[in-house]
Coordinates of C-alpha atoms in Angstrom, one line a residue:
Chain E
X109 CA 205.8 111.3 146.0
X110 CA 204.1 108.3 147.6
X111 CA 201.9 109.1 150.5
X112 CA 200.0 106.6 152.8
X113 CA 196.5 106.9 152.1
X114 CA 193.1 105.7 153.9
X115 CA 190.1 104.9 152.2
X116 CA 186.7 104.5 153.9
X117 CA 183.4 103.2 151.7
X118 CA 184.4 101.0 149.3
X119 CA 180.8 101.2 147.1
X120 CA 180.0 102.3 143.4
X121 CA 182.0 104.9 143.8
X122 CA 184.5 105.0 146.4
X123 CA 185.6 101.0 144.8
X124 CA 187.0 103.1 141.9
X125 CA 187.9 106.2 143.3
X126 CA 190.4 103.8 145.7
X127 CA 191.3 101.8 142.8
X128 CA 192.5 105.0 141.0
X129 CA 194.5 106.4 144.1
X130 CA 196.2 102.9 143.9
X131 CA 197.3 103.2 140.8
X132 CA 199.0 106.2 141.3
X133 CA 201.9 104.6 143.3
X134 CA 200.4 105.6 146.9
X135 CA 200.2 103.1 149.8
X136 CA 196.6 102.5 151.1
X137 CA 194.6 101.1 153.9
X138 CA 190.7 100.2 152.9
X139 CA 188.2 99.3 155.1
X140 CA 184.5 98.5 153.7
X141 CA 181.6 97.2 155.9
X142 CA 181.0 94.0 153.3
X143 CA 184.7 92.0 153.4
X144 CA 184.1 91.3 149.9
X145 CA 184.0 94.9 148.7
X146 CA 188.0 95.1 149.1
X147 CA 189.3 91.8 147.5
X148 CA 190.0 93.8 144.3
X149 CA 192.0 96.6 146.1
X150 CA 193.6 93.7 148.3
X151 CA 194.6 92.7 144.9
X152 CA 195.7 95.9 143.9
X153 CA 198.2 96.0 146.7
X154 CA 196.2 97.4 149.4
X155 CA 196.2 96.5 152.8
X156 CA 192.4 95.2 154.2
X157 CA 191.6 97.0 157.7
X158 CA 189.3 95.2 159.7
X159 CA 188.3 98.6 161.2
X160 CA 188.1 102.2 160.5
X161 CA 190.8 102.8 163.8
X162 CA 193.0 100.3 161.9
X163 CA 193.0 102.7 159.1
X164 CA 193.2 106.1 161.2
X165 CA 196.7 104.2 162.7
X166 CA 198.4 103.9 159.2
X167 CA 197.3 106.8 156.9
X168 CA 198.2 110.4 156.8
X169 CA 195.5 111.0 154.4
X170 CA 191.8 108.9 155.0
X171 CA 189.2 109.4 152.1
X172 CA 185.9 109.0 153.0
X173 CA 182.9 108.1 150.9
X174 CA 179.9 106.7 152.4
X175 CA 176.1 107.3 151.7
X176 CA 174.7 110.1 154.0
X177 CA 175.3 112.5 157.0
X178 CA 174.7 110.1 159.9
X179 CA 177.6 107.3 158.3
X180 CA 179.8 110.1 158.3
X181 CA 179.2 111.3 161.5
X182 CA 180.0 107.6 163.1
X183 CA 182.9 107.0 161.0
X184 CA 184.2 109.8 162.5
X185 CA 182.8 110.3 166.4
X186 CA 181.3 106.8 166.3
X187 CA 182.4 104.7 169.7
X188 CA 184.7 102.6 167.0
X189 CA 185.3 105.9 165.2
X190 CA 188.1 107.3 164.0
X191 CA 188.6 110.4 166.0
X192 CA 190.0 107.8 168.9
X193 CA 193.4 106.9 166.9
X194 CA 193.7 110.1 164.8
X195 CA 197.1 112.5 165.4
X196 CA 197.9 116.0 165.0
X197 CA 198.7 116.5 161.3
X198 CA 196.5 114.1 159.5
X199 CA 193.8 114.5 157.1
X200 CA 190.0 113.8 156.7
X201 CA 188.7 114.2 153.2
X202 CA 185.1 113.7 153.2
X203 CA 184.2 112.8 149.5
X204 CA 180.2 111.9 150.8
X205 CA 177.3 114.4 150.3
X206 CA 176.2 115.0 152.9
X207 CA 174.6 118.4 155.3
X208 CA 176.9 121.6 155.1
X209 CA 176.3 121.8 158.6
X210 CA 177.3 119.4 160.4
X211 CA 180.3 118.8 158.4
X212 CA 181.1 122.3 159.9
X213 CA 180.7 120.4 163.4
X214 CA 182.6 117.8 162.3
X215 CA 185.5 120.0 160.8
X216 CA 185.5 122.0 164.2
X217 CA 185.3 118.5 166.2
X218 CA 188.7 117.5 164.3
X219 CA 190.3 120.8 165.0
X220 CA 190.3 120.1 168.4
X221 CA 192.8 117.5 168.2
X222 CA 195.0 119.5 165.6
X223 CA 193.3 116.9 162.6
X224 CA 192.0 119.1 159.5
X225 CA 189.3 118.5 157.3
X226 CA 188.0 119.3 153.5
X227 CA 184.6 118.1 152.5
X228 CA 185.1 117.3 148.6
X229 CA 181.7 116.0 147.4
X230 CA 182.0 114.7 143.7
X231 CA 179.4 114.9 140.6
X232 CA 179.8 112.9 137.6
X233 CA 178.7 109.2 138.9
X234 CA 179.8 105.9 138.8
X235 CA 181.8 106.5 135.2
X236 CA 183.2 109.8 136.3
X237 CA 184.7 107.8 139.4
X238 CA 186.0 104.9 136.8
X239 CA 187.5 107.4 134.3
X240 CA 188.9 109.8 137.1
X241 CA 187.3 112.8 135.3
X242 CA 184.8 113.8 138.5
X243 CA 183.7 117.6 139.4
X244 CA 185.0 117.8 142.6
X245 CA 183.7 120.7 144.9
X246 CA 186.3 121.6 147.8
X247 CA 185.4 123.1 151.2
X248 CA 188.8 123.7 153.8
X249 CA 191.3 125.9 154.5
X250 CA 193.2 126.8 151.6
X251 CA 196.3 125.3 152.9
X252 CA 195.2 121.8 153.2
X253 CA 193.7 122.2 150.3
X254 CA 197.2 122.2 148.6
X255 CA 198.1 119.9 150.5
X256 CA 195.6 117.4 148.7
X257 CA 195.1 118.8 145.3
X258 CA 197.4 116.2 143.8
X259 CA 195.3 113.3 145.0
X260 CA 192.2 115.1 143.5
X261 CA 193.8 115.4 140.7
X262 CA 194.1 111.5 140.3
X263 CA 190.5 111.6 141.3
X264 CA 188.8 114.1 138.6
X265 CA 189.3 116.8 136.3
X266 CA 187.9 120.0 137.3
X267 CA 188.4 120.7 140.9
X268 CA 187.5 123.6 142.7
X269 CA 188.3 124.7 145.7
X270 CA 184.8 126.6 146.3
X271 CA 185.5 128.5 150.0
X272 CA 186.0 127.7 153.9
X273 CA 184.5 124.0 155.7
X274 CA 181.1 123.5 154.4
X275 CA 181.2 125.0 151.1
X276 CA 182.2 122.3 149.2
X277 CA 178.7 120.9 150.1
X278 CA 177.0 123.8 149.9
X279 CA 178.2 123.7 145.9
X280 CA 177.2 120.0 145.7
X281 CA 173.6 121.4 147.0
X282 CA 173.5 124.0 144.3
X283 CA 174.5 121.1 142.0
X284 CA 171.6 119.4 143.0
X285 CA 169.4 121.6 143.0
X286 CA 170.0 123.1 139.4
X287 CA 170.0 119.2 138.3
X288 CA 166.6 118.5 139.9
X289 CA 164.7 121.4 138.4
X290 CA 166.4 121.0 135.0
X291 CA 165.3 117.6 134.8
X292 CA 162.1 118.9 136.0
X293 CA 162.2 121.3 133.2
X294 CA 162.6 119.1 130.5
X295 CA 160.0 116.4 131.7
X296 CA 157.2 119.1 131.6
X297 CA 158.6 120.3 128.0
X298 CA 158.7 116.6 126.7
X299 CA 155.1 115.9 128.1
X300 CA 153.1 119.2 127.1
X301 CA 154.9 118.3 123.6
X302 CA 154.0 115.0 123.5
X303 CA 149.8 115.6 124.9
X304 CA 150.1 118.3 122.0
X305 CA 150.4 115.4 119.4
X306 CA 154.2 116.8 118.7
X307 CA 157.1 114.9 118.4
X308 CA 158.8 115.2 121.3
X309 CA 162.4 114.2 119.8
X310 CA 162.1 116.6 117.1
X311 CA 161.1 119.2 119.7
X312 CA 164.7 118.2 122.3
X313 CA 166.3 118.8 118.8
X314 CA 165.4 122.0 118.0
X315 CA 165.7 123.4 121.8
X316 CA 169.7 122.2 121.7
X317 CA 172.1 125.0 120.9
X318 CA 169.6 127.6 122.5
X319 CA 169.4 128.8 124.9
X320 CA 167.0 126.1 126.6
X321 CA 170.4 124.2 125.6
X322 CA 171.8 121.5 128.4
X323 CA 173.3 118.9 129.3
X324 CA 170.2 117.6 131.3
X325 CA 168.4 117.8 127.8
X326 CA 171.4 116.2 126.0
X327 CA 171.7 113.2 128.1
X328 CA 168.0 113.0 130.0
X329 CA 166.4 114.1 127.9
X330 CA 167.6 111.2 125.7
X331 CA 166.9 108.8 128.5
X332 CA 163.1 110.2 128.9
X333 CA 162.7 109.9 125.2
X334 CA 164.1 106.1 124.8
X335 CA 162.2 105.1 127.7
X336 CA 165.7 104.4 129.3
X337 CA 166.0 104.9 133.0
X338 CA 168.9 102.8 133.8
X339 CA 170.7 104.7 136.4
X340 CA 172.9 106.9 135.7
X341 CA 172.3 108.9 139.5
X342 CA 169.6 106.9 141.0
X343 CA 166.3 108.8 142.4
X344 CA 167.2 107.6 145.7
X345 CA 170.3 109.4 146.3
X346 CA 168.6 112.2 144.4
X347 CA 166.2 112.4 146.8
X348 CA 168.5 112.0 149.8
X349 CA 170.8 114.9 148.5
X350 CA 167.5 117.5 148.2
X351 CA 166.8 116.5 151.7
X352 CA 169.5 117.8 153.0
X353 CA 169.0 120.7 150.5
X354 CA 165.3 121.2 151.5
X355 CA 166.7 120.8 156.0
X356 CA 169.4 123.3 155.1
X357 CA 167.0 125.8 153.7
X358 CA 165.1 125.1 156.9
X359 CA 167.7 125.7 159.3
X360 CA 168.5 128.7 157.4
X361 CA 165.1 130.1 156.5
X362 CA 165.9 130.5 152.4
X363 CA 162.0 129.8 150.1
X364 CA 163.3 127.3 147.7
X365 CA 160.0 126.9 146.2
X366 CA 161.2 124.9 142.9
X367 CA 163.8 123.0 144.8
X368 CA 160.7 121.9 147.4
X369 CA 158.7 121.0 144.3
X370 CA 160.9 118.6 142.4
X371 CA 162.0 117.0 146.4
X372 CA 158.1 116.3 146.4
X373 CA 158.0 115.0 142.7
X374 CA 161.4 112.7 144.1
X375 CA 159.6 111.4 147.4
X376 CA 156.4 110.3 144.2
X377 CA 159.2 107.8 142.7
X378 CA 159.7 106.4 146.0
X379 CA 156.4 106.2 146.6
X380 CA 156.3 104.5 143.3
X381 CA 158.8 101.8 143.7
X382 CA 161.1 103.7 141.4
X383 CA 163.9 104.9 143.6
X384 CA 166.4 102.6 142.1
X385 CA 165.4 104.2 138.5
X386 CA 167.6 107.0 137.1
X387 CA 166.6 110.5 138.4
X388 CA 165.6 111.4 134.7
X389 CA 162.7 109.1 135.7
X390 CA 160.8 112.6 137.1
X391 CA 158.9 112.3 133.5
X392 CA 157.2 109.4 134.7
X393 CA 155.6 111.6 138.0
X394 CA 154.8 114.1 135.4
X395 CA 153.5 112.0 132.8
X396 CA 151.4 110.0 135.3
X397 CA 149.9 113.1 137.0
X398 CA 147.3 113.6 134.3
X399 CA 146.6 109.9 133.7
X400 CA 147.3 107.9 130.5
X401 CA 146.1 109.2 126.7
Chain U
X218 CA 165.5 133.7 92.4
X219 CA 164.1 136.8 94.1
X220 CA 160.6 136.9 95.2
X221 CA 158.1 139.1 96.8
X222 CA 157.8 139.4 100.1
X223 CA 155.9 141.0 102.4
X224 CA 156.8 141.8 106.0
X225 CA 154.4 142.8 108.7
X226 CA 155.2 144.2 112.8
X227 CA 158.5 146.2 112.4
X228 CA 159.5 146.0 116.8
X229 CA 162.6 145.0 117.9
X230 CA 162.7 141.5 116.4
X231 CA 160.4 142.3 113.1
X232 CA 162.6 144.9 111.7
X233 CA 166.1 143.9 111.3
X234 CA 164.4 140.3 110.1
X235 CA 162.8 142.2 107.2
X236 CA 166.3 144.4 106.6
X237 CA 168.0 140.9 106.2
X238 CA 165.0 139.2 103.9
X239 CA 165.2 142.7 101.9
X240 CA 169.4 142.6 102.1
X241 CA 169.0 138.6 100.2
X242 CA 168.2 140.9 97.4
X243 CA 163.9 140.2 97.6
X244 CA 161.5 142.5 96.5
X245 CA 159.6 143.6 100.0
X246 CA 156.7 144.9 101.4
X247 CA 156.3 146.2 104.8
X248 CA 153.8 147.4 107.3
X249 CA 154.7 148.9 111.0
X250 CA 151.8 150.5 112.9
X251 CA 154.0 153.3 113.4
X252 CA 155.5 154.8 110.2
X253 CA 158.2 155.6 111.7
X254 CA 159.4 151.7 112.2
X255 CA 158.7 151.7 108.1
X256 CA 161.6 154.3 107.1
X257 CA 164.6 152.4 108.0
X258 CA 163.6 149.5 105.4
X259 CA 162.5 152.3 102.8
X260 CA 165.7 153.5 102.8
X261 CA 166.8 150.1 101.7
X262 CA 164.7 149.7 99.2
X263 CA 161.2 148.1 100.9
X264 CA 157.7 149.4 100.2
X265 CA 155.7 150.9 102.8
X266 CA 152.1 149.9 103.0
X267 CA 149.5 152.3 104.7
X268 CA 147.8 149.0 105.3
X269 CA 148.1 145.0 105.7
X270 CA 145.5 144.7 103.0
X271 CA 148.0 146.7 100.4
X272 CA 151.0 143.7 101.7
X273 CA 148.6 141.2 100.6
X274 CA 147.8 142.8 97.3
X275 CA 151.6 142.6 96.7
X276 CA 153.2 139.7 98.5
X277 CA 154.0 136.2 97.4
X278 CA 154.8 135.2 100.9
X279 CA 153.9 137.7 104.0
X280 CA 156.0 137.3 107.4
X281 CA 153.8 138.6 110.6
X282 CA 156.2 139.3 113.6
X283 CA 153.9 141.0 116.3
X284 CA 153.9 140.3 120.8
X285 CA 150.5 138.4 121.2
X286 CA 147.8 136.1 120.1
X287 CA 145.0 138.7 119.3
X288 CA 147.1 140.5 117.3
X289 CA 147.9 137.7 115.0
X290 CA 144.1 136.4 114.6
X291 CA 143.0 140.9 114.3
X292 CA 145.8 141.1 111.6
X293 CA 145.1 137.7 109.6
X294 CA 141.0 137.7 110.4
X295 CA 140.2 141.3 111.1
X296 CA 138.1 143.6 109.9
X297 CA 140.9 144.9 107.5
X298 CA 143.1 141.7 107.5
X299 CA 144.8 140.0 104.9
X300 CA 142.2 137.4 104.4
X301 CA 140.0 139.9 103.0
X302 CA 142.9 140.2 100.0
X303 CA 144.6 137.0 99.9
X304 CA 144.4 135.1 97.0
X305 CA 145.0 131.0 96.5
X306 CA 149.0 130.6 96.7
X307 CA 149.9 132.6 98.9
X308 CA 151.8 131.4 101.9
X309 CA 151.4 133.6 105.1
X310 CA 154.2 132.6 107.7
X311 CA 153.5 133.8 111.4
X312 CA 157.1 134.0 113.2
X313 CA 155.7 135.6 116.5
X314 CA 154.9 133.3 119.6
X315 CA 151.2 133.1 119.9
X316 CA 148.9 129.8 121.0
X317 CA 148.8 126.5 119.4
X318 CA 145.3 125.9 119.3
X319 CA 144.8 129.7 118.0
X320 CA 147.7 129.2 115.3
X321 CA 145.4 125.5 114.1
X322 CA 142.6 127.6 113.4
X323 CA 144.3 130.3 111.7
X324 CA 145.3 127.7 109.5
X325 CA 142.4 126.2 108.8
X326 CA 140.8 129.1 108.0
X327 CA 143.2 130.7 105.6
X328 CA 143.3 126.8 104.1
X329 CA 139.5 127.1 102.8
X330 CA 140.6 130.0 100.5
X331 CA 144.0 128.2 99.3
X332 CA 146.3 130.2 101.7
X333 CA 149.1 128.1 102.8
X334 CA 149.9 128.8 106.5
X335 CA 153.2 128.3 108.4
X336 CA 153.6 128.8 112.3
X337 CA 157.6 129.9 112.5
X338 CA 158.2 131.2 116.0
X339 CA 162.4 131.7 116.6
X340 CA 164.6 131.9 119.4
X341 CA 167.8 133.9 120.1
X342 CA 166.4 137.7 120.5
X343 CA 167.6 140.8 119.2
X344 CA 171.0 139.9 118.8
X345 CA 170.1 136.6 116.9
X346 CA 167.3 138.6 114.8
X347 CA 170.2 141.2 114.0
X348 CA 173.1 138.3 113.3
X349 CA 170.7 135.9 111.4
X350 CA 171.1 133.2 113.8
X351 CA 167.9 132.6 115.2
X352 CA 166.6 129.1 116.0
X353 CA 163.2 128.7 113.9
X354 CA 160.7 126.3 115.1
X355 CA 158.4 125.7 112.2
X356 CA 154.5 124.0 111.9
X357 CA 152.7 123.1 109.0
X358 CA 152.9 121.4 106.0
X359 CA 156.4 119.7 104.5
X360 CA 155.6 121.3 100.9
X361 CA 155.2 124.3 102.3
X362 CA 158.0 124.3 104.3
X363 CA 160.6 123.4 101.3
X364 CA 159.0 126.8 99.8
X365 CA 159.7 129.1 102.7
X366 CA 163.1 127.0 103.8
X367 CA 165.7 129.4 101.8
X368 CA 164.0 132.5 103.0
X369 CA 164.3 131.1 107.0
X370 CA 168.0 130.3 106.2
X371 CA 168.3 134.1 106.0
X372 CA 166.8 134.8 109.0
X373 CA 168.4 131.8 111.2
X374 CA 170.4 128.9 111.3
X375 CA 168.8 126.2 113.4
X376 CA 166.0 125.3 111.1
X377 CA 163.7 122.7 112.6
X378 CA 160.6 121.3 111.0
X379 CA 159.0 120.3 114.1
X380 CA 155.7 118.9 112.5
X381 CA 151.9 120.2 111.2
X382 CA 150.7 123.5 111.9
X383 CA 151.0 124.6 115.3
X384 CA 154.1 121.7 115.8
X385 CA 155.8 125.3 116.0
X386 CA 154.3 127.3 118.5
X387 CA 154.3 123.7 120.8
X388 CA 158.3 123.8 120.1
X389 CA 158.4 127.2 121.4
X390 CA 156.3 126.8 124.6
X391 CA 158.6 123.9 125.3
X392 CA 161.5 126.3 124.8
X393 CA 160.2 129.2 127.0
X394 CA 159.0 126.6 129.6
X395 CA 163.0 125.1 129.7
X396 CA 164.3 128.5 129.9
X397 CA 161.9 129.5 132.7
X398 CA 162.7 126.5 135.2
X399 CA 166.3 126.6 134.4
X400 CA 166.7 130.2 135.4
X401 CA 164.6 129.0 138.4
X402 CA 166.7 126.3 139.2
X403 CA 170.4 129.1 138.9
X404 CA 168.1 131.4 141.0
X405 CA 167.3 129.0 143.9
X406 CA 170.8 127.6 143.7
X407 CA 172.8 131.0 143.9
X408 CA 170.5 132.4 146.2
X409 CA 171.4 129.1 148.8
X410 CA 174.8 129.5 148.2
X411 CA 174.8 133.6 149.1
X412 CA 172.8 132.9 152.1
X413 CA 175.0 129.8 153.1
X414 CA 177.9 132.3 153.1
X415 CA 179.6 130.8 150.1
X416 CA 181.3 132.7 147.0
X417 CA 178.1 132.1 144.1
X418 CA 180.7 132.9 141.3
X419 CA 182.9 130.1 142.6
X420 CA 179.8 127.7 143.0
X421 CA 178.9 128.5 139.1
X422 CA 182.0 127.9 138.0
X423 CA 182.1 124.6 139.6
X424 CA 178.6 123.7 138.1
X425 CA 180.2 124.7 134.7
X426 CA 181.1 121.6 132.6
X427 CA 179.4 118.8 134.2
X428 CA 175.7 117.8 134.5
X429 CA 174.5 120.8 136.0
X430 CA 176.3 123.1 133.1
X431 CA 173.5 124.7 130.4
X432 CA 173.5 127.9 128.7
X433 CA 171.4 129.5 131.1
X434 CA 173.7 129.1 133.9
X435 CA 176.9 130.4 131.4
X436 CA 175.0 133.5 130.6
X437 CA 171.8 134.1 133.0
X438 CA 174.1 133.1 135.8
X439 CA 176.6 135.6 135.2
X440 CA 173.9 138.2 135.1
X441 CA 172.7 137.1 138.2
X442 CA 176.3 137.4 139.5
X443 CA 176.6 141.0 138.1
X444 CA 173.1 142.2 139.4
X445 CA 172.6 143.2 135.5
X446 CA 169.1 142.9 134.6
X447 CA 169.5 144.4 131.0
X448 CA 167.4 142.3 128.4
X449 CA 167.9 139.9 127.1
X450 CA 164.6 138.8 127.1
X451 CA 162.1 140.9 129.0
X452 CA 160.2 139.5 131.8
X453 CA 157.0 140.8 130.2
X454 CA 157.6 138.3 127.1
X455 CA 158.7 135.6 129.1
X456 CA 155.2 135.9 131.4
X457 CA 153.1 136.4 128.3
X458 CA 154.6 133.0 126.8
X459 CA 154.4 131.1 130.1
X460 CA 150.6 132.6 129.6
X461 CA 150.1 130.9 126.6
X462 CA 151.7 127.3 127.9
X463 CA 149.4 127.5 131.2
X464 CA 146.1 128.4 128.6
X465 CA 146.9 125.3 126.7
X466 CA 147.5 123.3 129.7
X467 CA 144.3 124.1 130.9
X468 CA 142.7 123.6 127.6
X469 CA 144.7 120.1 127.3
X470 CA 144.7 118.9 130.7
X471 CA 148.4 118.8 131.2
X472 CA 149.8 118.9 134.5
X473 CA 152.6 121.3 134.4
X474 CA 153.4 122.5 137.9
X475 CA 157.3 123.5 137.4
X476 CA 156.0 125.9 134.7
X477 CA 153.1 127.0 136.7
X478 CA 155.3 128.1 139.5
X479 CA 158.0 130.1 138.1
X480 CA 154.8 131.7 135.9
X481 CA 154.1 132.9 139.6
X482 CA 157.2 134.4 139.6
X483 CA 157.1 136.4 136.3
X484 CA 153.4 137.5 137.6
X485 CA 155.7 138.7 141.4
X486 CA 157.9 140.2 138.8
X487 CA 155.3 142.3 136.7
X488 CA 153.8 143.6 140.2
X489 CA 157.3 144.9 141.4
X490 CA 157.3 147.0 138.2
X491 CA 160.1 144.4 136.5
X492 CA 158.8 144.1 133.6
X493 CA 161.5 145.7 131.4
X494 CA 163.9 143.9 132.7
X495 CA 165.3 140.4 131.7
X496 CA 163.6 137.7 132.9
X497 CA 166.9 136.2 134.7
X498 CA 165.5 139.0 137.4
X499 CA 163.3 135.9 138.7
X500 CA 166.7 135.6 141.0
X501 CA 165.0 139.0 142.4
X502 CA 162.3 136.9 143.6
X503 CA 163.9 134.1 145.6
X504 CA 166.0 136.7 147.2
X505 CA 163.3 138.9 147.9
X506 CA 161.0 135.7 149.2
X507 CA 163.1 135.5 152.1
X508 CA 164.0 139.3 153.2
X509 CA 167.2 141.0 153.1
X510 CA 169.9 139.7 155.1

């Protein structure tokens, strides 16, 4: 059944992601900050909002996917945001990853005016967006929930719908996290391998299928040992998503001791010039630490 | 063709190897430094040897599956070791995890009396000792390696020749230092989930499949899930092995503060009197960092 749909953040990701919803026979209202980042939804057949209110006033459903917390947070209660023009009965699907806690705030904020809310944050990049096979990690009530699960469905492939508002980020956090020290993990293996006078592909090939087996070895692993670091997830999003990791832990007092590690080893690549590298690029800090052979 | 063997440290991993080189139909000798290890293989047809001296008189080609370093260099170089009776030919081939730069010398010593050595740590336990599917990491020399190759299909099934001698041991260390920070990474990650309030078996099963997914969050996470710390693979072997990475670190000057960490951990793990457990018990750690809730 055709529903009218909003879609707010029209980059890497979201440009697909709306392109995919499209597709599936729904009506849609885009608005991107750069003009140019809607002419091929415009030519899809959707309609170009020069605002985010334009799009609250059409859609029953908006989709948002920006960059970080505070975009989300003026999309939303910004003085042009969209909580101005939004009615009882519609939908906010935050697709960004951003803090588990103040999507809370937000989710509560909406409530007010009878609007609910999922946070939905995505893993599989750019391709997973194209080829509508993302992870998608669903915090909301269970009801609204249904409500959207065939539009995720358009959007990905294994969807879960992880517990109340705020736990689909948390699970995007844990996502992080576990990526980070994995690729961690692999860029000290490949190293000490390597400064041992060992082969260092020969070494990823006999860890696969054991239980060191992953797909952080598979694929980065590859990347670190072809010198490769076309992004892929780029170190500075990496680094963006284990701030909000390392601010949650914070706020909640939880020791994430490896977690704080790899953020540190992120914030090097910055430091570096590297943040637009792919995140597999952590061998470099590693591999620099103890100079060149 | 059947040859003969010799088998030498009958533990937990040593003696259902040698039942399975002795069930290929090989003529075998064996030495346990209890007896009692030695009576199961007798009754299948092995000889018993008071001593590692009488293996050597024997045996073609001598396994030596044993926990540590010293015991290696006191069995090979020892005042009653094998290189006392070894004679030109013979191939010794040392499947326990020891150090690199202990496992070069070895070689080189047993190399100026014609002794052949190969360094053949595995991976994959008990269970993979008792199935024949461990993964075998193997150092030395090619020739050498074609020799021994039909008796390590017996034993395993992911057969790598990783490169000259010690090529092995570095394999393993890689391996055990993968392992480490990927349990790490599950334990920081399920840990921020419980304390967030969100379901942890709902967060690893939305990890599951995508770029976060690896073997040690299939099967270390579920223990983690259950509160099951049966080995597996005890914490005590999983510190001793992050001992022997750290040593060669140091001696190297490698940079390996991921590994370093979680080594902390195993150490935290050892003083709580964890030893016997499995080392996905590191999960005990984080929670324990920050107090009970």
């Amino acid at each position: 059944m055709a529903m009218k749909l909003g879609f707010i953040g029209l980059g890497i990701m979201g440009r697909p992601m709306a392109l995919n919803l499209r597709r599936a026979g729904h009506a849609l209202w885009v608005h991107g900050r750069r003009p140019v980042t809607m002419e091929v939804l415009v030519e899809a057949g959707a309609q170009a909002c020069r605002s985010v209110a334009d799009v609250a006033v059409n859609a029953e459903i908006i989709f948002i996917m920006v960059s970080d917390t505070p975009d989300v947070e003026n999309i939303v209660l910004g003085e042009t945001g969209l909580i101005h023009r939004l009615r009882a009965g519609q939908v906010i699907v935050d697709m960004s990853t951003i803090s588990p806690a103040s999507t809370r705030r937000l989710a509560q904020e909406l409530e007010t005016r009878g609007v609910e809310m999922l946070d939905a944050p995505v893993s599989g990049g750019e391709i997973g967006a194209i080829n509508a096979n993302l992870s998608i990690m669903v915090g909301g009530r269970e009801t609204t929930f249904q409500r959207v699960k065939p539009l995720f469905d358009v959007l990905g492939k294994n969807v879960v719908h992880v517990g109340d508002h705020g736990a689909g980020q948390v699970a995007k956090a844990c996502n992080q996290i576990v990526a980070a020290l994995t690729i961690e993990a692999v860029s000290e293996a490949l190293t000490f391998a390597r400064r041992n006078g060992v082969d260092a592909a020969r070494v990823r090939a006999a860890l696969m299928g054991g239980f060191a087996g992953s797909k952080i070895l598979e694929v980065h692993g590859q990347r670190m040992l072809d010198n490769d670091f076309k992004p892929g997830f780029k170190v500075k999003l990496h680094q963006k998503d284990l701030r909000i990791v390392i601010e949650d832990a914070h706020r909640l007092g939880i020791g994430l001791p490896g977690a704080a590690l790899v953020a540190q080893h992120l914030n090097a690549l910055m430091g570096s010039g590297d943040g637009e590298l792919d995140s597999s690029a952590i061998v470099k800090v590693i591999e620099r630490m103890s100079g060149t052979r």
